[in-house]
Short mmCIF file of C-alpha atoms in Angstrom, two decimals:
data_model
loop_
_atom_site.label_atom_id
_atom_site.label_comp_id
_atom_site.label_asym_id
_atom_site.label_seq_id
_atom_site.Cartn_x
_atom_site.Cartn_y
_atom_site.Cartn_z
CA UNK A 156 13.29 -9.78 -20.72
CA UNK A 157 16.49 -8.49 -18.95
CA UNK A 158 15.98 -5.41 -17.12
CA UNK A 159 18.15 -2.05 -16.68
CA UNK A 160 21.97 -3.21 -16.15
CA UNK A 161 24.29 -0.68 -13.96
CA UNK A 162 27.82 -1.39 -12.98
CA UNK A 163 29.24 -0.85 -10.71
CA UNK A 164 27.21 -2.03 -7.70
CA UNK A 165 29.36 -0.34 -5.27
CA UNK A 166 31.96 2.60 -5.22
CA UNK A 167 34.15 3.99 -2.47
CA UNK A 168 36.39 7.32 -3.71
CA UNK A 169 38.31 9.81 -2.07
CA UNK A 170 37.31 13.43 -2.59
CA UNK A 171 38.57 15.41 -5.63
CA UNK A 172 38.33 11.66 -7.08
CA UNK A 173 36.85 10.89 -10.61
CA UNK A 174 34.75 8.40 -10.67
CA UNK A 175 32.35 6.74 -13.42
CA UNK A 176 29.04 4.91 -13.45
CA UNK A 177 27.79 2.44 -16.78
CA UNK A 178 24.03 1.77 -17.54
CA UNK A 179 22.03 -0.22 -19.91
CA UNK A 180 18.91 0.05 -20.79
CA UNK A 181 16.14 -2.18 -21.38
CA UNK A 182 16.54 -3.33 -25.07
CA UNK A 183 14.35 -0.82 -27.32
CA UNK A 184 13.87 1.94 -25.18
CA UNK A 185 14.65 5.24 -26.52
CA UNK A 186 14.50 7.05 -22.60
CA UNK A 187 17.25 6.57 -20.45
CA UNK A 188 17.61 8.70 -17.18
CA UNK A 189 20.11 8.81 -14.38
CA UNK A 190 18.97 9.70 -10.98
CA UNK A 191 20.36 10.56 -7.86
CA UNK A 192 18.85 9.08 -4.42
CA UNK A 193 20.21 10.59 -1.26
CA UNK A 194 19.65 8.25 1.84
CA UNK A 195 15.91 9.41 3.12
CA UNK A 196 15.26 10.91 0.05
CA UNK A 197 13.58 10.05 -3.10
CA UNK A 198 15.42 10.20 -7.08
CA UNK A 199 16.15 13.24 -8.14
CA UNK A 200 16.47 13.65 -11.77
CA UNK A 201 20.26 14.56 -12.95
CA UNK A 202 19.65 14.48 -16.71
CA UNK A 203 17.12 12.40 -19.15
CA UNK A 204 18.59 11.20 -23.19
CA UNK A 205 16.05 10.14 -25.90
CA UNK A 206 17.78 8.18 -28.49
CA UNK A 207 21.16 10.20 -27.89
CA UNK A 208 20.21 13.47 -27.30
CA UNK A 209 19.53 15.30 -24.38
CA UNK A 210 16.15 16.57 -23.14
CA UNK A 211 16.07 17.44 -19.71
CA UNK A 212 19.58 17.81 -18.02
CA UNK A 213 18.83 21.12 -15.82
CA UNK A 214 19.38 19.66 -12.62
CA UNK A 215 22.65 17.90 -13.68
CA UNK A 216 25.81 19.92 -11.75
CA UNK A 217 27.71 20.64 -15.45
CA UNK A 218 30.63 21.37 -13.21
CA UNK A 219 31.69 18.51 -12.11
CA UNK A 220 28.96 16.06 -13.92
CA UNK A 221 28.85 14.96 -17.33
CA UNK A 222 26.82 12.02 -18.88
CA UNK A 223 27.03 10.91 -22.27
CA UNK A 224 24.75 8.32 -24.58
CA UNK A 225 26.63 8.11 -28.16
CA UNK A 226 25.21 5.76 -29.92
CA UNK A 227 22.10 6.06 -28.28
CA UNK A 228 21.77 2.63 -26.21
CA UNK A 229 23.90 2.66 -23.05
CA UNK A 230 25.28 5.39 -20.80
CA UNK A 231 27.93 6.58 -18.45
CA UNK A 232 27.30 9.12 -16.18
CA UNK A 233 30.50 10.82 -14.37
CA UNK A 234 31.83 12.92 -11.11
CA UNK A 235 34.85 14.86 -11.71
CA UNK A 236 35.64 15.88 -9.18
CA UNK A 237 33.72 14.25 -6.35
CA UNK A 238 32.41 16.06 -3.07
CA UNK A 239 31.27 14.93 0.00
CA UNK A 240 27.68 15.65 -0.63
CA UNK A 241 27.72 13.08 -3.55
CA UNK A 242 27.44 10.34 -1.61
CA UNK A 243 24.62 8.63 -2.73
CA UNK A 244 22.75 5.41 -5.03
CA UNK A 245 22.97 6.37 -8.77
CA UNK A 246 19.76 4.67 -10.05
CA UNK A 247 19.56 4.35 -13.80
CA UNK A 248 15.89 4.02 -15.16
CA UNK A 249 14.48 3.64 -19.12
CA UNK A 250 11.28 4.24 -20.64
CA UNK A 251 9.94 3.13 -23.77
CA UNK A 252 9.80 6.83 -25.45
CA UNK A 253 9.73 9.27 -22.96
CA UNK A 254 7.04 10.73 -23.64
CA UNK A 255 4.58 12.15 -21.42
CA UNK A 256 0.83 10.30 -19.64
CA UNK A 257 1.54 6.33 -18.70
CA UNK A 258 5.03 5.84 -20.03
CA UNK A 259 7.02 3.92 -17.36
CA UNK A 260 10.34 4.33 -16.42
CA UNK A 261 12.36 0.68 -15.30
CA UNK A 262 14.92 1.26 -12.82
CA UNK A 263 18.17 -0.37 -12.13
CA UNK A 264 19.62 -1.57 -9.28
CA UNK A 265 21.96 1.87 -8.82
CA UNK A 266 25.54 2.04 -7.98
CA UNK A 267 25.66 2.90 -4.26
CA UNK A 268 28.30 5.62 -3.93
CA UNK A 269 30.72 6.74 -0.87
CA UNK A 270 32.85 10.00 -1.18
CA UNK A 271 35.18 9.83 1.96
CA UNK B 277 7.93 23.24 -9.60
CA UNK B 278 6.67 20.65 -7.96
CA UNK B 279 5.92 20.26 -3.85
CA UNK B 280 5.13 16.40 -3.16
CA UNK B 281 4.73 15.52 0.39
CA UNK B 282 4.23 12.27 2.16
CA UNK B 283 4.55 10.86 5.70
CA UNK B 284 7.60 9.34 6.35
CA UNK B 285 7.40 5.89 8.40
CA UNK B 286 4.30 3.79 9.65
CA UNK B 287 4.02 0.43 11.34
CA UNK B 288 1.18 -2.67 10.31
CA UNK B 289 0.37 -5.93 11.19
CA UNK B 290 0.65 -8.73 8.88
CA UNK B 291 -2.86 -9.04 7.13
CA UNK B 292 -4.34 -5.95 7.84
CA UNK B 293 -4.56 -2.87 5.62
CA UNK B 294 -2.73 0.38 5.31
CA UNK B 295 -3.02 3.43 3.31
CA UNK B 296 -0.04 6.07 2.46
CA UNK B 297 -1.08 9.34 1.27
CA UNK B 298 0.42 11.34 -0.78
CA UNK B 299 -0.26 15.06 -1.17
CA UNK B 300 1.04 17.65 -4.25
CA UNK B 301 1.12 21.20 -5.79
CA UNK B 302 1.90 21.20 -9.29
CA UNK B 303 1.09 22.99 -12.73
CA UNK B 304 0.76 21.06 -15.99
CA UNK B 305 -0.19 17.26 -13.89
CA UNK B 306 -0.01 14.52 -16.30
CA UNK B 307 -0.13 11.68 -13.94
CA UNK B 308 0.68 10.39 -11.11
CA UNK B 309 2.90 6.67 -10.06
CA UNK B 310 3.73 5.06 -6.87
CA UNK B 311 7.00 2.76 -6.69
CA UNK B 312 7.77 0.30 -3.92
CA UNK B 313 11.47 0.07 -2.84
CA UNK B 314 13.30 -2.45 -0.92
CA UNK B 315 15.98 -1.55 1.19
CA UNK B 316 18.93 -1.44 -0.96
CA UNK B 317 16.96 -2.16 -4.16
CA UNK B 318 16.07 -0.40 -7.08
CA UNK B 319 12.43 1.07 -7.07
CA UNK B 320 9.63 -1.11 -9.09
CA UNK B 321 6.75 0.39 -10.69
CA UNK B 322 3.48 -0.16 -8.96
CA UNK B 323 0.38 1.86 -10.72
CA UNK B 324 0.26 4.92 -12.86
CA UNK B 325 -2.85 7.33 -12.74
CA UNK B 326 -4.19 10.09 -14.27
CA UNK B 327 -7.99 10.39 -14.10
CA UNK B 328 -9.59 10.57 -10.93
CA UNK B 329 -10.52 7.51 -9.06
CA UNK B 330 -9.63 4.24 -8.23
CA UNK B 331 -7.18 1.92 -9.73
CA UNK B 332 -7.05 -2.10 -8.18
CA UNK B 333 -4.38 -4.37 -8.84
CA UNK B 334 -4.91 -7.19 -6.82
CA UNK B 335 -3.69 -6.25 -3.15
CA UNK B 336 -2.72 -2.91 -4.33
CA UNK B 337 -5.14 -0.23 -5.36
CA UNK B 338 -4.14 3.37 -6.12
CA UNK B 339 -6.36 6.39 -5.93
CA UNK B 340 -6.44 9.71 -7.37
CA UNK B 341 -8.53 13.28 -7.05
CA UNK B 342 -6.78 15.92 -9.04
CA UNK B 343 -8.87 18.56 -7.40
CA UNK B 344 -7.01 17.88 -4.21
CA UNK B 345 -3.96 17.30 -5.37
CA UNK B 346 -4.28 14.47 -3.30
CA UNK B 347 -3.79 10.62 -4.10
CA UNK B 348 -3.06 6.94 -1.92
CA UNK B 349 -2.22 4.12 -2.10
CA UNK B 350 -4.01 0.91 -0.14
CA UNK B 351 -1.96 -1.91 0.46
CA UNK B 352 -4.46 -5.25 1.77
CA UNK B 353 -3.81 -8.03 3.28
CA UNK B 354 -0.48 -6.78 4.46
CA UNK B 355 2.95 -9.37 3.95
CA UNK B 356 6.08 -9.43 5.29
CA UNK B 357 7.61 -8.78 1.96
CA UNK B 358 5.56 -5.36 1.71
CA UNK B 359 8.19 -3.71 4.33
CA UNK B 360 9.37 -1.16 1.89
CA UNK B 361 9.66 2.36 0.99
CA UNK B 362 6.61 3.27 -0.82
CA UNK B 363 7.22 6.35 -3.34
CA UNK B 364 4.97 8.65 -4.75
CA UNK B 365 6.02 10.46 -8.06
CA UNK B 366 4.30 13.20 -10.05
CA UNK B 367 4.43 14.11 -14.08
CA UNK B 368 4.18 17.71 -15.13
CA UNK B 369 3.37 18.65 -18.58
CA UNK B 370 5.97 21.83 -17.91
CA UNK B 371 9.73 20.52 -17.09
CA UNK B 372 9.57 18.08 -19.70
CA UNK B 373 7.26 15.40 -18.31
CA UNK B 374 10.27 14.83 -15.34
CA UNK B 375 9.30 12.77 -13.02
CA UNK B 376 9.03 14.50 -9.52
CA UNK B 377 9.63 11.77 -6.29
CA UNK B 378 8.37 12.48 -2.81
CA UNK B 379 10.33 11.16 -0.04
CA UNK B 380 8.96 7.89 0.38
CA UNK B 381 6.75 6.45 3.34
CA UNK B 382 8.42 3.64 5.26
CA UNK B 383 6.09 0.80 5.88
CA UNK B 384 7.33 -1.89 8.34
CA UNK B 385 5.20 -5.08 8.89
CA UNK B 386 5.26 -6.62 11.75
CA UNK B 387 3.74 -10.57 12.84
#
C-alpha cells in the first residue's frame, strides 16, 4: 500500500516569497492534515480536511496561509508571503475518518522548508 | 488546551532497556500515541492507548494511567536503529480530537 506522498522534498525561498507544498493521501482516507514541525519541536497542527471540508483549521495563520482539498483527495497547503519564522518540515499525515479514540494518522515524509 | 511534557535527550547501550515518560494536563482525553522519528524522517506510528495499563508490541510496550496523566513508553533490547526521536501525542475530546505532540525525547544508542 503506498503511503502519504508530499512534494516537494526540499524548499529554499526568499522572504515575502510564495511558496507551495502538494500532499497525497493514503488511498481511502477521508482525514488529511498538514502540520508544522519546528526543529526541536514536535507537529503542530495548521489545519485538518475530512472529505473536502474543513474541521479544525484554528491554528492555521489565515494571513498568509491557505490550504485547500477540492475534490477531496489531495492537498496543497501555501505561504504567501513567507517569514523567517516559517522555516520548518511541513509533514502531511491522513487518517482513515478522523474521527476520534484509535484512528491513526500516516505521515509523510514533509517538505523541509528554508525562508532566508 | 493541552500541556504535554517530556524529557528531551537520553543516552543507552545497545541491548539494554529504556523508558521515556511522558507527562500531560488535558480535558476531554481520548487517547494517547507515541511516534518514533528518524532524523529527517517522517514520524511512524508506534501504539495508541486509551485505558489504563499496559500495551506490548514485541520490543515496544506502552503504558498508560489516566489518573496521572502520566504514560511511557519501554523500549527492550535496545538497537542501533532505535536512535530516534520518540514522540508522545495526546487526543482531546474538546478541539476536535487534534492531536497534541510533546517535544519528543531523543534517544541515542550507543555499542
Amino acid at each position: 500500500e503506498a503511503g502519504v506522498a508530499q512534494s516537494p522534498r526540499y524548499k529554499i525561498i526568499e522572504k515575502r516569497q510564495s511558496v507551495a507544498f502538494w500532499c497525497n493521501p493514503i488511498s481511502g482516507h477521508a482525514t488529511l492534515y498538514w502540520y508544522q514541525q519546528i526543529l526541536g519541536q514536535g507537529p503542530k497542527l495548521l489545519i485538518q480536511f475530512q472529505n473536502n471540508g474543513v474541521v479544525d483549521d484554528s491554528q492555521l495563520p489565515k494571513d498568509r496561509f491557505s490550504a485547500e482539498r477540492l475534490k477531496g483527495v489531495d492537498s496543497t497547503l501555501k505561504i504567501q508571503p513567507a517569514k523567517l519564522e516559517d522555516s520548518a518540515v511541513y509533514l502531511c499525515a491522513s487518517s482513515l475518518n478522523g474521527g476520534g479514540g484509535g484512528d491513526t494518522q500516516y505521515f509523510g515524509p514533509g517538505t523541509r522548508l528554508t525562508v532566508l | 488546551g493541552q500541556n504535554i511534557d517530556q524529557p528531551t535527550e537520553m543516552t543507552a547501550t545497545e541491548g539494554a532497556i529504556v523508558q521515556i515518560n511522558c507527562t500531560y494536563q488535558t480535558s476531554g482525553f481520548n487517547g494517547l500515541f507515541w511516534y518514533q522519528q528518524h532524523a529527517g524522517e517522517a514520524p511512524t506510528f508506534l501504539s495508541y492507548n486509551v485505558l489504563d495499563g499496559l500495551e506490548e508490541k514485541g520490543r515496544f510496550s506502552s503504558f498508560l494511567s489516566r489518573s496521572k496523566g502520566y504514560s511511557y513508553l519501554l523500549l527492550k533490547e535496545l538497537q542501533m536503529k532505535d536512535s530516534a526521536s520518540y514522540l508522545c501525542a495526546v487526543r482531546a475530546i474538546y478541539g476536535n480530537n487534534r492531536l497534541a505532540f510533546g517535544k519528543g525525547n531523543q534517544v541515542v544508542v550507543i555499542p
